[in-house]
CSV table of N, CA, C and O in Angstrom, one decimal:
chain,number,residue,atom,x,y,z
A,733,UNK,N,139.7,148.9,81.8
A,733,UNK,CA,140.8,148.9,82.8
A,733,UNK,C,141.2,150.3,83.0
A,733,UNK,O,141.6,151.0,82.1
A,734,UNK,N,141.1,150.8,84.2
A,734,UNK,CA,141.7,151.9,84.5
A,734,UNK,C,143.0,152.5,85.0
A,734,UNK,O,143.3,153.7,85.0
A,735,UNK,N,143.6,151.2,85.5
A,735,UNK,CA,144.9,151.6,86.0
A,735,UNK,C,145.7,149.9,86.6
A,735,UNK,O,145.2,148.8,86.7
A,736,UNK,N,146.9,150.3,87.0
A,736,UNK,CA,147.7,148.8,87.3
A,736,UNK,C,148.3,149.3,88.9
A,736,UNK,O,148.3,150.5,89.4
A,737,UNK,N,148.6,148.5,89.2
A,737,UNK,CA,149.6,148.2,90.1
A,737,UNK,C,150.5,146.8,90.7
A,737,UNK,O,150.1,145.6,90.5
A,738,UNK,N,151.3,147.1,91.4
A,738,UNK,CA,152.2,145.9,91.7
A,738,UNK,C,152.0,145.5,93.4
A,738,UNK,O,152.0,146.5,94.1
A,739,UNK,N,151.8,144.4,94.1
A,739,UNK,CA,151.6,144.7,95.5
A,739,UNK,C,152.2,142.8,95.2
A,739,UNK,O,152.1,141.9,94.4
A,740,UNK,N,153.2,143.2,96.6
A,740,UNK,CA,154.0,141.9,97.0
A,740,UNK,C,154.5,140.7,95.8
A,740,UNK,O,154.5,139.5,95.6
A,741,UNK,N,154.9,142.1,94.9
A,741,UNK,CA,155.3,141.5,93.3
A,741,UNK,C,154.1,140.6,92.5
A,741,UNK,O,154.3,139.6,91.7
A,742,UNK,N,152.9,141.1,92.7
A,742,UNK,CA,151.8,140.4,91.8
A,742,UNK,C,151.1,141.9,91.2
A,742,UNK,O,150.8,142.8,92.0
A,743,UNK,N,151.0,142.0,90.1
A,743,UNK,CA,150.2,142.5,89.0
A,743,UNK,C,148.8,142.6,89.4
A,743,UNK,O,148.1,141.6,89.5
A,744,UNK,N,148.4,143.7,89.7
A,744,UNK,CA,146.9,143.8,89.7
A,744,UNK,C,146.2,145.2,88.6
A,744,UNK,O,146.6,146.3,88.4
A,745,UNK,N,145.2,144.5,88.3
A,745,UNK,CA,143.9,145.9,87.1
A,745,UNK,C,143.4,146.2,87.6
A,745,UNK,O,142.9,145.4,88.4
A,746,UNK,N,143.0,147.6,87.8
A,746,UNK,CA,141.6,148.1,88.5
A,746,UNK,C,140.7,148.0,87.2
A,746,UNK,O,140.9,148.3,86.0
A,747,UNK,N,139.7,147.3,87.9
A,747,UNK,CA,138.5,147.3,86.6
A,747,UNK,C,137.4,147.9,86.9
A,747,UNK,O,136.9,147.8,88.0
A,748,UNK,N,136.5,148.6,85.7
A,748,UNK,CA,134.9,149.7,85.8
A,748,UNK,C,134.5,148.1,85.1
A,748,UNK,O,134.9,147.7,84.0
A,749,UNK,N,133.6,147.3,85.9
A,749,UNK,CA,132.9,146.6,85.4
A,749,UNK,C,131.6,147.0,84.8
A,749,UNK,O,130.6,147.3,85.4
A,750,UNK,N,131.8,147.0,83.0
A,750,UNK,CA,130.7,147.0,82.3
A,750,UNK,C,128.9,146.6,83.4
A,750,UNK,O,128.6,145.5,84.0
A,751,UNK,N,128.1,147.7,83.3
A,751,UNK,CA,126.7,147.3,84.1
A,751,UNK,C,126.8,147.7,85.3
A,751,UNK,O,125.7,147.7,85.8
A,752,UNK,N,128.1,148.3,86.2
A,752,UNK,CA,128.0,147.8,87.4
A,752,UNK,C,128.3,149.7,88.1
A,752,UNK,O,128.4,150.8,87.6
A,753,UNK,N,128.3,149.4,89.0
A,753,UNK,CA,128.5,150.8,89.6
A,753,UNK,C,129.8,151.2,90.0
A,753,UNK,O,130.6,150.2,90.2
A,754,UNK,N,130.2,152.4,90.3
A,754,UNK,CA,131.4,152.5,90.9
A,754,UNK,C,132.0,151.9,91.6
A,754,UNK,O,133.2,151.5,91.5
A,755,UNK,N,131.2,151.9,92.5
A,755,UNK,CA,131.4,151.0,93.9
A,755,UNK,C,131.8,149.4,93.8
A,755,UNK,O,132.2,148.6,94.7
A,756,UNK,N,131.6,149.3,92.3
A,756,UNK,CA,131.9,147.8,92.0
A,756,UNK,C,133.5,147.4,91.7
A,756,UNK,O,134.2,146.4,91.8
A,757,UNK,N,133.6,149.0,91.4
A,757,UNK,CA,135.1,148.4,90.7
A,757,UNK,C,135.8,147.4,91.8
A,757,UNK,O,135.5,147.3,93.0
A,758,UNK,N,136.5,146.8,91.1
A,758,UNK,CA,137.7,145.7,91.7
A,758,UNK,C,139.3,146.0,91.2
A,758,UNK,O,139.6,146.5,90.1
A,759,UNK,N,140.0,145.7,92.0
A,759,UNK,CA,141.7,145.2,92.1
A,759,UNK,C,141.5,143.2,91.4
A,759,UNK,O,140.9,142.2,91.8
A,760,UNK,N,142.3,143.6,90.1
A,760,UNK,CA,142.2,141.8,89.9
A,760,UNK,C,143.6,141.3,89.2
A,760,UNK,O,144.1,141.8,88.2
A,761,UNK,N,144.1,140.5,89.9
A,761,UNK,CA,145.4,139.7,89.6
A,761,UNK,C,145.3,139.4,88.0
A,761,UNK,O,144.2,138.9,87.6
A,762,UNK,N,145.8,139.4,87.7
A,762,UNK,CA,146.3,139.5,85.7
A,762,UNK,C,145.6,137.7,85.6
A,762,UNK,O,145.0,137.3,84.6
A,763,UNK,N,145.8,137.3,86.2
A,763,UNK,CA,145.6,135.8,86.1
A,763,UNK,C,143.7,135.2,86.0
A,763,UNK,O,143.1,134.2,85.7
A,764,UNK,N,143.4,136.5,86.5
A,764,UNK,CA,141.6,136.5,86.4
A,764,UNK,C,141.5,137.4,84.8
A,764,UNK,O,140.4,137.2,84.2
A,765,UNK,N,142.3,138.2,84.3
A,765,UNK,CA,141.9,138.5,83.1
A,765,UNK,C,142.7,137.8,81.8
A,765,UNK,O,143.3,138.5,81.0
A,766,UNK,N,142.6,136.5,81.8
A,766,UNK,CA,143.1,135.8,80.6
A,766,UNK,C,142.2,136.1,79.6
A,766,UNK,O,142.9,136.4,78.7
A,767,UNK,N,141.2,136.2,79.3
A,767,UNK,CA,140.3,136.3,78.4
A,767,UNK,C,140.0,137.9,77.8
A,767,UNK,O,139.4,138.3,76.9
A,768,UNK,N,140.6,138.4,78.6
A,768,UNK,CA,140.5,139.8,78.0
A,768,UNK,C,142.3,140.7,77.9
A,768,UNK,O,142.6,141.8,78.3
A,769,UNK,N,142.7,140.1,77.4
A,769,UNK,CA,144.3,139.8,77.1
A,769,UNK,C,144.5,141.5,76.0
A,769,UNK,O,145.4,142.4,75.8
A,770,UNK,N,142.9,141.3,75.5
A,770,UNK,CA,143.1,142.7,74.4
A,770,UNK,C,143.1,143.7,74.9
A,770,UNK,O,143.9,144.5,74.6
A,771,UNK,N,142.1,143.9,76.1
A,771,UNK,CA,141.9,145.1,77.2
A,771,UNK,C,142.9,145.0,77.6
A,771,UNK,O,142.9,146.2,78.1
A,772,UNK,N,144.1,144.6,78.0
A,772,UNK,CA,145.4,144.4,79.0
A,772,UNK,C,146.1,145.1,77.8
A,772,UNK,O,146.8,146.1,78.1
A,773,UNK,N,146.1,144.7,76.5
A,773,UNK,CA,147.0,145.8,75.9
A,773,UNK,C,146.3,147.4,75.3
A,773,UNK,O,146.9,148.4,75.1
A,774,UNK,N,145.4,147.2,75.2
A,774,UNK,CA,145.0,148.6,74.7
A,774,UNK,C,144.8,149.5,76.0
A,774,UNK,O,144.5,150.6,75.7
A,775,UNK,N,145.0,149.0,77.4
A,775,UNK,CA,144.9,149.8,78.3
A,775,UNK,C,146.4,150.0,78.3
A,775,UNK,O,146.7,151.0,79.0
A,776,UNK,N,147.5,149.5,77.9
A,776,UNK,CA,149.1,150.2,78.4
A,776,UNK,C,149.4,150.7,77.1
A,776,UNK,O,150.7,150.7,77.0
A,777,UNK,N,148.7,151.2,75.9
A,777,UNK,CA,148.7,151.7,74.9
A,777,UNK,C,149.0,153.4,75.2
A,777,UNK,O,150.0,154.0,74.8
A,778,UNK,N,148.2,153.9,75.9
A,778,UNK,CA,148.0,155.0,76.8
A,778,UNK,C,149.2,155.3,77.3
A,778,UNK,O,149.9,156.3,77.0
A,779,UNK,N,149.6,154.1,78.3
A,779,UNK,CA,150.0,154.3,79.7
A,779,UNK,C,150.9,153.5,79.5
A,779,UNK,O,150.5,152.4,79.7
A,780,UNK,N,151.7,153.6,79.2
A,780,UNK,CA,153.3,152.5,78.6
A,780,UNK,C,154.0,152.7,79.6
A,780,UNK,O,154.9,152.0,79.7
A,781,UNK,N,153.8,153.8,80.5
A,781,UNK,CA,154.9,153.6,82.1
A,781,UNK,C,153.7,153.0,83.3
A,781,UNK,O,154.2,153.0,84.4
A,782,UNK,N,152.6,152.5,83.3
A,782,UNK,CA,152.0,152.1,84.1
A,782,UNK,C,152.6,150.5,84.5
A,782,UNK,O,153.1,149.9,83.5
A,783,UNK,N,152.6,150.0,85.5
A,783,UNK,CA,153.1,148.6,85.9
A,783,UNK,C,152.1,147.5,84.9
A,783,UNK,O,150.9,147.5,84.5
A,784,UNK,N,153.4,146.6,84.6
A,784,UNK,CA,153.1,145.1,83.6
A,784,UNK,C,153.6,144.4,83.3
A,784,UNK,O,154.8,144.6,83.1
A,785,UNK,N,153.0,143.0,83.2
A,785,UNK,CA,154.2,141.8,82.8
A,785,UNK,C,155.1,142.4,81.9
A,785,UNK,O,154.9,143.4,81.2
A,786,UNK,N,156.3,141.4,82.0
A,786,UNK,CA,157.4,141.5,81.1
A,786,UNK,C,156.6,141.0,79.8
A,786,UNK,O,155.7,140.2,79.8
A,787,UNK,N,157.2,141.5,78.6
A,787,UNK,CA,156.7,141.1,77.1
A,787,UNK,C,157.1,139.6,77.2
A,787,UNK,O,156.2,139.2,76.4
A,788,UNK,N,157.8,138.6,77.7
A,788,UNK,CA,158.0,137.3,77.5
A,788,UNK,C,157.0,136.8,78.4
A,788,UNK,O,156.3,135.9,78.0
A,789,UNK,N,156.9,137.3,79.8
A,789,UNK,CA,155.3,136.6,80.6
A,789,UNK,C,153.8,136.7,80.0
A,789,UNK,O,152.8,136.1,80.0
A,790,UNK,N,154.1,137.7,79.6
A,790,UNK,CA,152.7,138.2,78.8
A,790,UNK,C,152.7,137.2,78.1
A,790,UNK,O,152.5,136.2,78.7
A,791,UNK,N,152.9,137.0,76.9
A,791,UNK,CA,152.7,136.0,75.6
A,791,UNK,C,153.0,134.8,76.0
A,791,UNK,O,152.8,133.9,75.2
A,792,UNK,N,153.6,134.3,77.5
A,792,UNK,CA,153.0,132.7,78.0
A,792,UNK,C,151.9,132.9,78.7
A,792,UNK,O,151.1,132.0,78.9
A,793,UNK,N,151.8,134.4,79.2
A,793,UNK,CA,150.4,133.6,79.8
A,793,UNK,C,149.2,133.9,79.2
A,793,UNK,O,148.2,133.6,79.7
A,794,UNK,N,149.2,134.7,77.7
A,794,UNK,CA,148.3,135.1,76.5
A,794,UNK,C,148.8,134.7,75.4
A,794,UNK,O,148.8,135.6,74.6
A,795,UNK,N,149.3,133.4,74.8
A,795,UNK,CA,149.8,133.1,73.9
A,795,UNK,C,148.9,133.6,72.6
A,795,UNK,O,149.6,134.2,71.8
A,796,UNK,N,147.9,133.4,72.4
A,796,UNK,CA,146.8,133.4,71.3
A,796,UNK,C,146.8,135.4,71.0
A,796,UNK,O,146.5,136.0,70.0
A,797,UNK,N,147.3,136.0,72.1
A,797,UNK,CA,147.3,137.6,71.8
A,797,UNK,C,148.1,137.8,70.2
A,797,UNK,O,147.5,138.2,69.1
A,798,UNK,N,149.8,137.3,70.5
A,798,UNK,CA,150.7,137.5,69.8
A,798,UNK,C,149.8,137.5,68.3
A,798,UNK,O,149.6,138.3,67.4
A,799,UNK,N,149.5,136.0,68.4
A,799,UNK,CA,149.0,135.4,66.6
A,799,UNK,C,147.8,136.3,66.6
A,799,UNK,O,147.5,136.3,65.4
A,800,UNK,N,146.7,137.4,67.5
A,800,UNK,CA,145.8,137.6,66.7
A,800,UNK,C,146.3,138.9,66.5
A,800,UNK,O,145.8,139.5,65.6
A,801,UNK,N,147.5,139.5,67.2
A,801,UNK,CA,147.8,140.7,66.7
A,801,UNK,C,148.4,140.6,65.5
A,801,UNK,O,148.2,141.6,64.9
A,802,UNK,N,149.2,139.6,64.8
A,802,UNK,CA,150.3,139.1,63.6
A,802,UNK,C,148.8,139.3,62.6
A,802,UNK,O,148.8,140.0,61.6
A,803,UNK,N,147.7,138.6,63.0
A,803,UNK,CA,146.8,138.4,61.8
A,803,UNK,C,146.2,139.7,61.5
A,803,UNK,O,146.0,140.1,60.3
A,804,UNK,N,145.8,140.3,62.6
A,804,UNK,CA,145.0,141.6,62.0
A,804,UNK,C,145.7,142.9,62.1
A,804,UNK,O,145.1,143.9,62.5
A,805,UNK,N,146.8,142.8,61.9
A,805,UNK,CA,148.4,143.9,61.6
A,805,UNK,C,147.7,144.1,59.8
A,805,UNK,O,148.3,144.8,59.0
């Protein structure tokens, strides 16, 4: 994930898709990266003023984040 933004109040990632070329990258609504919930936070680790859900939307719409970050704390 290289960067966020907000457009007409929706959350979007720019993503370097692993294999792919520059030219590949994409703009992707938070809602296409449920599965990579870990890259969503280790990219605002950095960048903690970059655009992002609220801490309460996040953990409904990544519930399983919270518990695996509790487990491997």
């Amino acid at each position: 994930i290289l960067d966020s933004k907000v457009v007409k109040n929706n959350l979007y990632y720019f993503i370097d898709w692993l294999g792919y070329t520059l030219t590949d990258r994409t703009w992707e609504p938070t809602k296409n990266l449920k599965n990579v919930a870990d890259l969503v936070c280790d990219f605002h680790k950095p960048y903690p003023h970059k655009p992002r859900q609220s801490f309460h939307d996040f953990h409904q719409q990544y519930p399983l984040v919270n518990l695996i970050r509790r487990i491997t704390s």
